[in-house]
Amino acid sequence: MNIENLIIDDVVRSVLADLKRQGETIGVCALPKNEGKRDAEIYLDSRVVSIAEIRQIGEGATLFVSPKCVLTPSAKDEIRKRKIRLATRLPRPKTETAKKTWLAAHLPAVFSFEMLKRLGTKQIVFDSLENLLSTARNELANDDSYGIALSRQSAKLLVEANRFPTLRAIPGFSVGQVAEDMEETDANLLVVHPDRCGGRLLEIIQKYANR
């Protein structure tokens, strides 16, 4: 590493510190568990990627960053050294014709009236997972459709939903987890157990619905 790179890295750290003092949020994304494996696909949402993050990535991996991401000079050197393939992950285009969120509840789990009011939609209640899945396959057949299902049999619903090629289901435990899983899988069905969200059920659902 040369003196010029060290100076630029110091400047980047100084800019980040100024941004934090001004109250601007700086995105940070933890590396996934397969970070050190060769040929792995790594997704980073950080605005600035430093050599510290690159050193956690295995040789020959593919690193996806946002179009506005800044790589420090030392990070670029490490990328070349580790033969890491760098790619830009473009944001998913928004469409004006996107459908409203499809909400389903599997008895005895139901969405509260207050929650439905804040989401601005209504729910369909099912007495069996089979009926719920059958309807979901039709409702979510288009690429611009996505849904949320509330069930106390969430594990079974996840397994069964992902058997169908038109359904890409992910669990909902926390806001951060849902955000990461949406990016990795482009999920169209969020499955939530109402008793396992630690009081953040509405926040998790809103994060998914307001993608």
Coordinates of N, CA and C in Angstrom, one line a residue:
M1 N 0.9 -1.2 0.0 CA 0.0 0.0 0.0 C 0.9 1.2 0.0
N2 N 0.6 2.2 -0.9 CA 1.5 3.4 -1.0 C 0.9 4.5 -0.1
I3 N 1.7 5.6 0.0 CA 1.3 6.7 0.8 C 0.1 7.4 0.3
E4 N -0.1 7.5 -1.0 CA -1.3 8.1 -1.6 C -2.6 7.4 -1.1
N5 N -2.5 6.1 -1.1 CA -3.7 5.3 -0.7 C -4.0 5.5 0.8
L6 N -3.0 5.6 1.6 CA -3.2 5.9 3.0 C -3.9 7.2 3.2
I7 N -3.4 8.2 2.5 CA -4.0 9.6 2.6 C -5.4 9.6 2.2
I8 N -5.8 8.9 1.1 CA -7.1 8.9 0.6 C -8.0 8.1 1.6
D9 N -7.5 7.1 2.2 CA -8.3 6.3 3.2 C -8.6 7.2 4.4
D10 N -7.6 8.0 4.8 CA -7.9 8.9 5.9 C -8.9 10.0 5.5
V11 N -8.9 10.4 4.3 CA -9.9 11.4 3.8 C -11.3 10.8 3.9
V12 N -11.4 9.5 3.4 CA -12.7 8.8 3.4 C -13.3 8.7 4.8
R13 N -12.4 8.3 5.8 CA -12.8 8.1 7.1 C -13.3 9.5 7.7
S14 N -12.6 10.5 7.3 CA -13.0 11.9 7.8 C -14.3 12.3 7.3
V15 N -14.6 12.0 6.0 CA -15.9 12.3 5.4 C -17.0 11.5 6.1
L16 N -16.8 10.3 6.3 CA -17.8 9.4 7.0 C -18.1 10.0 8.4
A17 N -17.0 10.4 9.1 CA -17.2 11.0 10.4 C -18.1 12.3 10.4
D18 N -17.8 13.1 9.4 CA -18.6 14.3 9.2 C -20.1 14.0 8.9
L19 N -20.3 13.0 8.0 CA -21.7 12.6 7.7 C -22.4 12.1 8.9
K20 N -21.8 11.4 9.8 CA -22.4 10.9 11.0 C -22.8 12.0 11.9
R21 N -21.9 13.0 12.0 CA -22.1 14.2 12.9 C -23.3 15.0 12.3
Q22 N -23.5 15.0 11.0 CA -24.6 15.7 10.4 C -25.9 14.9 10.5
G23 N -25.9 13.7 11.0 CA -27.1 12.9 11.1 C -27.5 12.1 9.9
E24 N -26.6 12.0 8.9 CA -26.9 11.2 7.8 C -26.6 9.7 8.0
T25 N -27.6 8.9 7.6 CA -27.4 7.4 7.9 C -26.5 6.8 6.8
I26 N -25.6 6.0 7.3 CA -24.6 5.4 6.4 C -24.9 3.9 6.4
G27 N -25.3 3.3 5.3 CA -25.6 1.9 5.2 C -24.5 1.0 5.6
V28 N -24.7 0.0 6.4 CA -23.7 -1.0 6.7 C -24.4 -2.4 6.6
C29 N -23.7 -3.3 6.0 CA -24.3 -4.6 5.8 C -23.3 -5.7 6.2
A30 N -23.6 -6.5 7.2 CA -22.7 -7.6 7.6 C -22.6 -8.6 6.5
L31 N -21.4 -9.2 6.4 CA -21.1 -10.2 5.4 C -21.8 -11.5 5.8
P32 N -22.3 -12.2 4.8 CA -22.9 -13.5 5.1 C -22.0 -14.6 5.5
K33 N -22.5 -15.7 6.0 CA -21.7 -16.7 6.6 C -20.7 -17.4 5.6
N34 N -21.1 -17.4 4.3 CA -20.2 -18.0 3.3 C -19.2 -17.1 2.7
E35 N -18.9 -16.0 3.5 CA -18.0 -14.9 3.0 C -16.7 -15.4 2.5
G36 N -16.1 -16.4 3.2 CA -14.8 -16.9 3.0 C -14.6 -17.9 1.9
K37 N -15.8 -18.4 1.4 CA -15.7 -19.5 0.4 C -15.4 -19.0 -1.0
R38 N -14.7 -19.8 -1.7 CA -14.3 -19.5 -3.1 C -15.6 -19.6 -3.9
D39 N -15.7 -18.7 -4.9 CA -16.8 -18.6 -5.8 C -18.1 -18.2 -5.1
A40 N -18.0 -17.6 -3.9 CA -19.2 -17.2 -3.2 C -19.7 -15.9 -3.8
E41 N -21.0 -15.6 -3.7 CA -21.6 -14.3 -4.1 C -21.9 -13.5 -2.8
I42 N -21.2 -12.3 -2.8 CA -21.3 -11.5 -1.6 C -22.0 -10.2 -2.0
Y43 N -23.0 -9.8 -1.1 CA -23.7 -8.5 -1.3 C -23.4 -7.5 -0.2
L44 N -22.9 -6.3 -0.6 CA -22.6 -5.3 0.4 C -23.5 -4.0 0.1
D45 N -24.1 -3.5 1.1 CA -24.9 -2.3 1.0 C -24.3 -1.1 1.6
S46 N -23.0 -1.2 2.0 CA -22.3 -0.1 2.6 C -22.1 1.0 1.5
R47 N -22.1 2.2 1.9 CA -21.8 3.3 1.0 C -20.3 3.4 0.7
V48 N -19.5 3.0 1.7 CA -18.1 3.0 1.5 C -17.6 1.6 1.9
V49 N -16.8 0.9 1.0 CA -16.2 -0.4 1.3 C -14.7 -0.2 1.5
S50 N -14.2 -0.7 2.6 CA -12.8 -0.6 2.9 C -12.1 -1.9 2.8
I51 N -10.8 -1.9 3.0 CA -10.0 -3.1 2.9 C -10.4 -4.1 4.0
A52 N -11.0 -3.6 5.1 CA -11.4 -4.6 6.2 C -12.5 -5.5 5.7
E53 N -13.5 -5.0 4.9 CA -14.5 -5.9 4.4 C -14.0 -6.8 3.4
I54 N -13.1 -6.3 2.5 CA -12.6 -7.1 1.4 C -11.7 -8.3 2.0
R55 N -11.0 -8.1 3.1 CA -10.2 -9.2 3.6 C -11.0 -10.3 4.2
Q56 N -12.3 -10.1 4.4 CA -13.2 -11.2 4.8 C -13.8 -12.0 3.7
I57 N -13.5 -11.6 2.5 CA -14.1 -12.3 1.3 C -13.0 -13.2 0.7
G58 N -13.4 -14.4 0.4 CA -12.5 -15.4 -0.2 C -12.1 -15.1 -1.6
E59 N -11.0 -15.7 -2.0 CA -10.5 -15.5 -3.4 C -11.4 -16.0 -4.4
G60 N -11.6 -15.3 -5.5 CA -12.4 -15.8 -6.6 C -13.9 -15.5 -6.4
A61 N -14.3 -14.9 -5.3 CA -15.7 -14.6 -5.0 C -16.2 -13.5 -5.9
T62 N -17.5 -13.3 -6.0 CA -18.1 -12.2 -6.7 C -18.7 -11.2 -5.7
L63 N -18.3 -10.0 -5.8 CA -18.8 -9.0 -4.9 C -19.8 -8.0 -5.6
F64 N -21.0 -8.0 -5.1 CA -22.0 -7.1 -5.6 C -22.1 -5.9 -4.7
V65 N -22.0 -4.7 -5.3 CA -22.2 -3.4 -4.5 C -23.2 -2.5 -5.2
S66 N -23.7 -1.5 -4.5 CA -24.7 -0.6 -5.1 C -23.9 0.3 -6.1
P67 N -24.7 0.9 -7.1 CA -24.1 1.8 -8.0 C -23.3 3.0 -7.4
K68 N -23.8 3.5 -6.2 CA -23.2 4.6 -5.6 C -22.1 4.3 -4.6
C69 N -21.8 3.0 -4.5 CA -20.8 2.6 -3.5 C -19.4 3.2 -3.9
V70 N -18.6 3.5 -2.8 CA -17.3 4.0 -3.0 C -16.3 3.0 -2.4
L71 N -15.3 2.6 -3.3 CA -14.3 1.7 -2.8 C -13.0 2.5 -2.5
T72 N -12.5 2.2 -1.3 CA -11.2 2.9 -1.0 C -10.1 2.3 -1.9
P73 N -9.1 3.1 -2.2 CA -8.0 2.6 -3.0 C -7.4 1.3 -2.5
S74 N -7.2 1.2 -1.1 CA -6.6 0.0 -0.6 C -7.6 -1.2 -0.8
A75 N -8.9 -0.9 -0.8 CA -9.9 -2.0 -1.0 C -9.8 -2.5 -2.5
K76 N -9.6 -1.5 -3.4 CA -9.4 -1.9 -4.8 C -8.2 -2.8 -5.0
D77 N -7.1 -2.4 -4.3 CA -5.9 -3.2 -4.4 C -6.1 -4.6 -3.9
E78 N -6.8 -4.7 -2.8 CA -7.1 -6.0 -2.2 C -8.0 -6.9 -3.1
I79 N -8.9 -6.2 -3.8 CA -9.8 -6.9 -4.7 C -9.0 -7.5 -5.9
R80 N -8.1 -6.7 -6.4 CA -7.2 -7.3 -7.5 C -6.3 -8.4 -7.0
K81 N -5.8 -8.2 -5.8 CA -4.9 -9.2 -5.2 C -5.7 -10.6 -5.0
R82 N -6.9 -10.5 -4.5 CA -7.7 -11.7 -4.2 C -8.5 -12.2 -5.5
K83 N -8.3 -11.5 -6.6 CA -9.0 -11.9 -7.8 C -10.5 -12.0 -7.6
I84 N -11.0 -11.0 -6.9 CA -12.5 -10.9 -6.7 C -13.2 -10.2 -7.8
R85 N -14.2 -10.8 -8.3 CA -15.0 -10.2 -9.4 C -16.0 -9.1 -8.8
L86 N -15.9 -7.9 -9.4 CA -16.7 -6.8 -8.8 C -17.9 -6.6 -9.8
A87 N -19.1 -6.5 -9.2 CA -20.3 -6.3 -10.1 C -21.2 -5.3 -9.4
T88 N -22.0 -4.6 -10.2 CA -22.9 -3.6 -9.6 C -24.3 -4.2 -9.5
R89 N -24.9 -4.1 -8.4 CA -26.3 -4.6 -8.2 C -27.2 -3.4 -8.4
L90 N -28.0 -3.4 -9.5 CA -28.9 -2.3 -9.8 C -30.1 -2.4 -9.0
P91 N -30.7 -1.3 -8.5 CA -32.0 -1.4 -7.8 C -33.1 -1.9 -8.6
R92 N -34.0 -2.6 -8.0 CA -35.2 -3.1 -8.8 C -36.1 -1.9 -9.2
P93 N -36.4 -1.8 -10.5 CA -37.2 -0.7 -11.0 C -38.6 -0.8 -10.4
K94 N -39.1 0.4 -10.1 CA -40.5 0.5 -9.5 C -41.5 0.7 -10.7
T95 N -42.6 0.1 -10.5 CA -43.6 0.2 -11.5 C -44.9 0.9 -11.0
E96 N -45.5 1.7 -11.7 CA -46.7 2.4 -11.3 C -47.9 1.5 -11.3
T97 N -47.8 0.3 -11.9 CA -48.9 -0.6 -12.0 C -48.8 -1.7 -11.0
A98 N -47.9 -1.6 -10.0 CA -47.7 -2.6 -9.0 C -49.0 -2.8 -8.2
K99 N -49.3 -4.1 -8.0 CA -50.5 -4.4 -7.2 C -50.3 -4.1 -5.7
K100 N -51.4 -4.0 -5.0 CA -51.3 -3.8 -3.6 C -50.9 -5.1 -2.9
T101 N -50.4 -5.0 -1.7 CA -49.9 -6.2 -1.0 C -51.1 -7.1 -0.7
W102 N -50.9 -8.4 -0.9 CA -51.9 -9.4 -0.7 C -51.7 -9.9 0.7
L103 N -52.7 -9.8 1.6 CA -52.6 -10.2 3.0 C -53.4 -11.5 3.2
A104 N -52.8 -12.5 3.8 CA -53.5 -13.7 4.1 C -53.3 -14.1 5.6
A105 N -54.3 -14.6 6.2 CA -54.2 -15.1 7.6 C -54.7 -16.5 7.7
H106 N -53.9 -17.3 8.4 CA -54.3 -18.7 8.6 C -54.8 -18.8 10.0
L107 N -56.0 -19.2 10.2 CA -56.6 -19.3 11.5 C -55.8 -20.2 12.4
P108 N -55.6 -19.9 13.7 CA -56.3 -18.8 14.4 C -55.5 -17.5 14.4
A109 N -54.4 -17.4 13.6 CA -53.7 -16.1 13.5 C -54.4 -15.2 12.6
V110 N -54.6 -13.9 13.0 CA -55.3 -12.9 12.2 C -54.6 -11.6 12.4
F111 N -54.7 -10.7 11.4 CA -54.2 -9.4 11.5 C -55.2 -8.5 12.3
S112 N -54.7 -7.7 13.1 CA -55.6 -6.8 13.9 C -56.2 -5.7 13.0
F113 N -57.3 -5.2 13.5 CA -58.0 -4.1 12.7 C -57.1 -2.9 12.6
E114 N -56.4 -2.6 13.7 CA -55.5 -1.4 13.7 C -54.4 -1.6 12.7
M115 N -53.8 -2.8 12.6 CA -52.8 -3.1 11.7 C -53.2 -3.0 10.2
L116 N -54.4 -3.5 9.9 CA -55.0 -3.4 8.6 C -55.2 -1.9 8.2
K117 N -55.7 -1.2 9.2 CA -56.0 0.3 8.9 C -54.7 1.0 8.5
R118 N -53.6 0.7 9.2 CA -52.3 1.4 8.9 C -51.7 0.9 7.6
L119 N -52.0 -0.4 7.3 CA -51.4 -0.9 6.0 C -52.3 -0.5 4.8
G120 N -53.6 -0.1 5.1 CA -54.5 0.3 4.0 C -54.9 -0.8 3.1
T121 N -55.2 -1.9 3.7 CA -55.6 -3.1 2.9 C -56.5 -4.0 3.7
K122 N -57.0 -5.1 3.2 CA -57.8 -6.0 3.9 C -57.1 -7.4 3.8
Q123 N -57.6 -8.3 4.7 CA -57.0 -9.6 4.7 C -58.0 -10.7 4.2
I124 N -57.5 -11.8 3.8 CA -58.3 -13.0 3.4 C -57.9 -14.0 4.5
V125 N -58.9 -14.6 5.1 CA -58.7 -15.6 6.2 C -58.9 -17.0 5.6
F126 N -58.0 -17.9 6.0 CA -58.1 -19.3 5.5 C -58.1 -20.2 6.7
D127 N -58.8 -21.3 6.6 CA -58.8 -22.3 7.7 C -57.9 -23.4 7.4
S128 N -57.2 -23.4 6.3 CA -56.2 -24.5 6.0 C -55.0 -23.9 5.2
L129 N -53.8 -24.5 5.4 CA -52.7 -24.0 4.6 C -52.8 -24.3 3.1
E130 N -53.5 -25.4 2.9 CA -53.7 -25.8 1.5 C -54.4 -24.8 0.7
N131 N -55.5 -24.3 1.3 CA -56.3 -23.3 0.6 C -55.5 -22.0 0.5
L132 N -54.8 -21.6 1.5 CA -54.0 -20.4 1.5 C -53.0 -20.5 0.3
L133 N -52.2 -21.6 0.2 CA -51.2 -21.8 -0.8 C -51.8 -21.8 -2.2
S134 N -53.0 -22.4 -2.3 CA -53.6 -22.4 -3.7 C -54.0 -21.0 -4.1
T135 N -54.5 -20.2 -3.2 CA -54.8 -18.8 -3.6 C -53.6 -18.0 -3.8
A136 N -52.5 -18.2 -3.0 CA -51.3 -17.5 -3.1 C -50.7 -17.7 -4.5
R137 N -50.7 -18.9 -5.0 CA -50.1 -19.2 -6.3 C -50.8 -18.4 -7.4
N138 N -52.1 -18.2 -7.3 CA -52.8 -17.4 -8.3 C -52.6 -15.9 -8.1
E139 N -52.6 -15.4 -6.8 CA -52.5 -14.0 -6.5 C -51.1 -13.5 -6.8
L140 N -50.1 -14.4 -6.6 CA -48.7 -13.9 -6.8 C -48.0 -14.4 -8.0
A141 N -48.8 -14.8 -9.0 CA -48.3 -15.3 -10.3 C -47.5 -14.3 -11.1
N142 N -47.9 -13.0 -11.0 CA -47.2 -11.9 -11.7 C -46.0 -11.4 -10.9
D143 N -45.0 -11.0 -11.7 CA -43.8 -10.5 -11.1 C -44.0 -9.2 -10.2
D144 N -45.0 -8.5 -10.5 CA -45.3 -7.3 -9.7 C -46.2 -7.5 -8.5
S145 N -46.4 -8.7 -8.1 CA -47.3 -9.1 -7.0 C -46.4 -9.6 -5.9
Y146 N -46.8 -9.3 -4.6 CA -46.2 -9.9 -3.5 C -47.2 -9.9 -2.3
G147 N -47.0 -10.9 -1.4 CA -48.0 -11.1 -0.4 C -47.3 -11.3 1.0
I148 N -48.2 -11.3 2.0 CA -47.8 -11.6 3.4 C -48.8 -12.6 4.0
A149 N -48.3 -13.6 4.6 CA -49.1 -14.6 5.2 C -48.8 -14.7 6.7
L150 N -49.8 -14.6 7.5 CA -49.6 -14.8 9.0 C -50.1 -16.2 9.4
S151 N -49.2 -16.9 10.1 CA -49.6 -18.3 10.4 C -48.8 -18.8 11.6
R152 N -49.4 -19.5 12.5 CA -48.7 -20.1 13.6 C -48.1 -21.5 13.2
Q153 N -48.2 -21.8 11.9 CA -47.5 -23.0 11.4 C -46.6 -22.4 10.3
S154 N -45.8 -21.4 10.6 CA -45.0 -20.7 9.7 C -43.9 -21.6 9.0
A155 N -43.3 -22.5 9.8 CA -42.3 -23.4 9.2 C -42.9 -24.3 8.2
K156 N -44.0 -24.8 8.4 CA -44.6 -25.7 7.4 C -45.0 -24.9 6.2
L157 N -45.6 -23.7 6.4 CA -46.0 -22.9 5.3 C -44.8 -22.5 4.4
L158 N -43.7 -22.2 5.0 CA -42.5 -21.8 4.3 C -42.0 -23.0 3.4
V159 N -42.0 -24.2 4.0 CA -41.5 -25.4 3.2 C -42.5 -25.6 2.1
E160 N -43.8 -25.6 2.3 CA -44.7 -26.0 1.3 C -44.8 -24.9 0.2
A161 N -44.7 -23.6 0.6 CA -44.7 -22.5 -0.4 C -43.6 -22.6 -1.4
N162 N -42.4 -22.9 -0.9 CA -41.2 -22.9 -1.7 C -41.1 -24.2 -2.6
R163 N -42.1 -25.1 -2.5 CA -42.1 -26.2 -3.4 C -42.7 -25.7 -4.8
F164 N -43.3 -24.6 -4.8 CA -43.9 -24.1 -6.1 C -43.0 -23.1 -6.7
P165 N -42.7 -23.2 -8.0 CA -41.8 -22.3 -8.7 C -42.2 -20.8 -8.7
T166 N -43.5 -20.6 -8.6 CA -44.0 -19.2 -8.6 C -44.0 -18.5 -7.3
L167 N -43.7 -19.3 -6.2 CA -43.6 -18.7 -4.9 C -42.2 -18.7 -4.4
R168 N -41.8 -17.6 -3.8 CA -40.4 -17.4 -3.2 C -40.7 -16.9 -1.8
A169 N -40.8 -17.8 -0.8 CA -41.2 -17.4 0.5 C -40.0 -17.2 1.4
I170 N -40.0 -16.2 2.3 CA -39.0 -16.0 3.3 C -39.7 -15.8 4.7
P171 N -39.0 -16.1 5.8 CA -39.6 -15.9 7.1 C -39.5 -14.4 7.5
G172 N -40.3 -14.0 8.4 CA -40.2 -12.6 9.0 C -39.9 -12.7 10.5
F173 N -38.7 -12.4 10.9 CA -38.3 -12.3 12.3 C -37.9 -11.0 12.8
S174 N -37.2 -10.2 11.9 CA -36.8 -8.9 12.2 C -36.7 -8.0 11.0
V175 N -36.7 -6.7 11.1 CA -36.6 -5.8 10.0 C -35.4 -6.0 9.1
G176 N -34.2 -6.1 9.8 CA -33.0 -6.3 9.1 C -32.9 -7.6 8.4
Q177 N -33.4 -8.6 9.0 CA -33.4 -9.9 8.3 C -34.3 -9.9 7.1
V178 N -35.4 -9.3 7.2 CA -36.3 -9.3 6.0 C -35.7 -8.5 4.9
A179 N -35.1 -7.4 5.2 CA -34.5 -6.5 4.2 C -33.4 -7.3 3.4
E180 N -32.5 -8.0 4.2 CA -31.5 -8.8 3.5 C -32.0 -9.9 2.7
D181 N -33.0 -10.6 3.2 CA -33.6 -11.8 2.5 C -34.3 -11.3 1.2
M182 N -34.9 -10.2 1.3 CA -35.6 -9.7 0.1 C -34.6 -9.4 -1.0
E183 N -33.4 -8.8 -0.7 CA -32.4 -8.5 -1.7 C -31.8 -9.8 -2.3
E184 N -31.6 -10.8 -1.4 CA -31.0 -12.1 -1.9 C -31.9 -12.9 -2.7
T185 N -33.2 -12.9 -2.4 CA -34.1 -13.9 -3.1 C -35.2 -13.2 -3.9
D186 N -35.4 -11.9 -3.9 CA -36.5 -11.2 -4.6 C -37.8 -11.9 -4.2
A187 N -38.0 -12.1 -2.9 CA -39.1 -12.9 -2.4 C -40.4 -12.2 -2.8
N188 N -41.5 -13.0 -3.0 CA -42.8 -12.5 -3.2 C -43.8 -12.9 -2.2
L189 N -43.3 -13.6 -1.1 CA -44.2 -14.0 0.0 C -43.5 -14.0 1.3
L190 N -43.9 -13.2 2.2 CA -43.4 -13.1 3.6 C -44.3 -13.9 4.5
V191 N -43.7 -14.8 5.2 CA -44.4 -15.7 6.1 C -44.0 -15.3 7.5
V192 N -45.0 -14.9 8.3 CA -44.7 -14.4 9.7 C -45.5 -15.2 10.7
H193 N -44.8 -15.6 11.8 CA -45.4 -16.2 13.0 C -45.7 -15.0 13.9
P194 N -47.0 -14.8 14.3 CA -47.3 -13.6 15.1 C -46.7 -13.6 16.4
D195 N -46.3 -14.7 17.0 CA -45.7 -14.7 18.3 C -44.2 -14.7 18.4
R196 N -43.5 -14.6 17.3 CA -42.1 -14.6 17.3 C -41.4 -13.4 16.8
C197 N -42.1 -12.3 16.8 CA -41.5 -11.0 16.3 C -41.1 -10.0 17.4
G198 N -41.2 -10.4 18.6 CA -40.8 -9.5 19.7 C -41.5 -8.2 19.7
G199 N -42.8 -8.2 19.3 CA -43.5 -6.9 19.4 C -43.3 -6.0 18.2
R200 N -42.6 -6.5 17.1 CA -42.3 -5.7 15.9 C -43.0 -6.2 14.7
L201 N -44.2 -6.9 14.9 CA -44.9 -7.4 13.8 C -45.2 -6.4 12.7
L202 N -45.8 -5.3 13.1 CA -46.2 -4.3 12.2 C -45.0 -3.7 11.5
E203 N -43.9 -3.4 12.2 CA -42.7 -2.8 11.6 C -42.1 -3.8 10.5
I204 N -42.1 -5.1 10.8 CA -41.6 -6.0 9.9 C -42.5 -6.1 8.6
I205 N -43.8 -6.1 8.8 CA -44.7 -6.1 7.7 C -44.6 -4.9 6.8
Q206 N -44.5 -3.7 7.5 CA -44.4 -2.5 6.8 C -43.1 -2.4 6.0
K207 N -42.0 -3.0 6.5 CA -40.7 -2.9 5.8 C -40.9 -3.7 4.5
Y208 N -41.6 -4.9 4.6 CA -41.8 -5.7 3.4 C -42.7 -5.1 2.4
A209 N -43.8 -4.5 2.9 CA -44.9 -3.9 2.1 C -44.4 -2.7 1.4
N210 N -43.5 -1.9 2.0 CA -43.1 -0.6 1.5 C -41.7 -0.7 0.8
R211 N -41.5 -1.9 0.2 CA -40.2 -2.1 -0.6 C -40.1 -1.0 -1.6

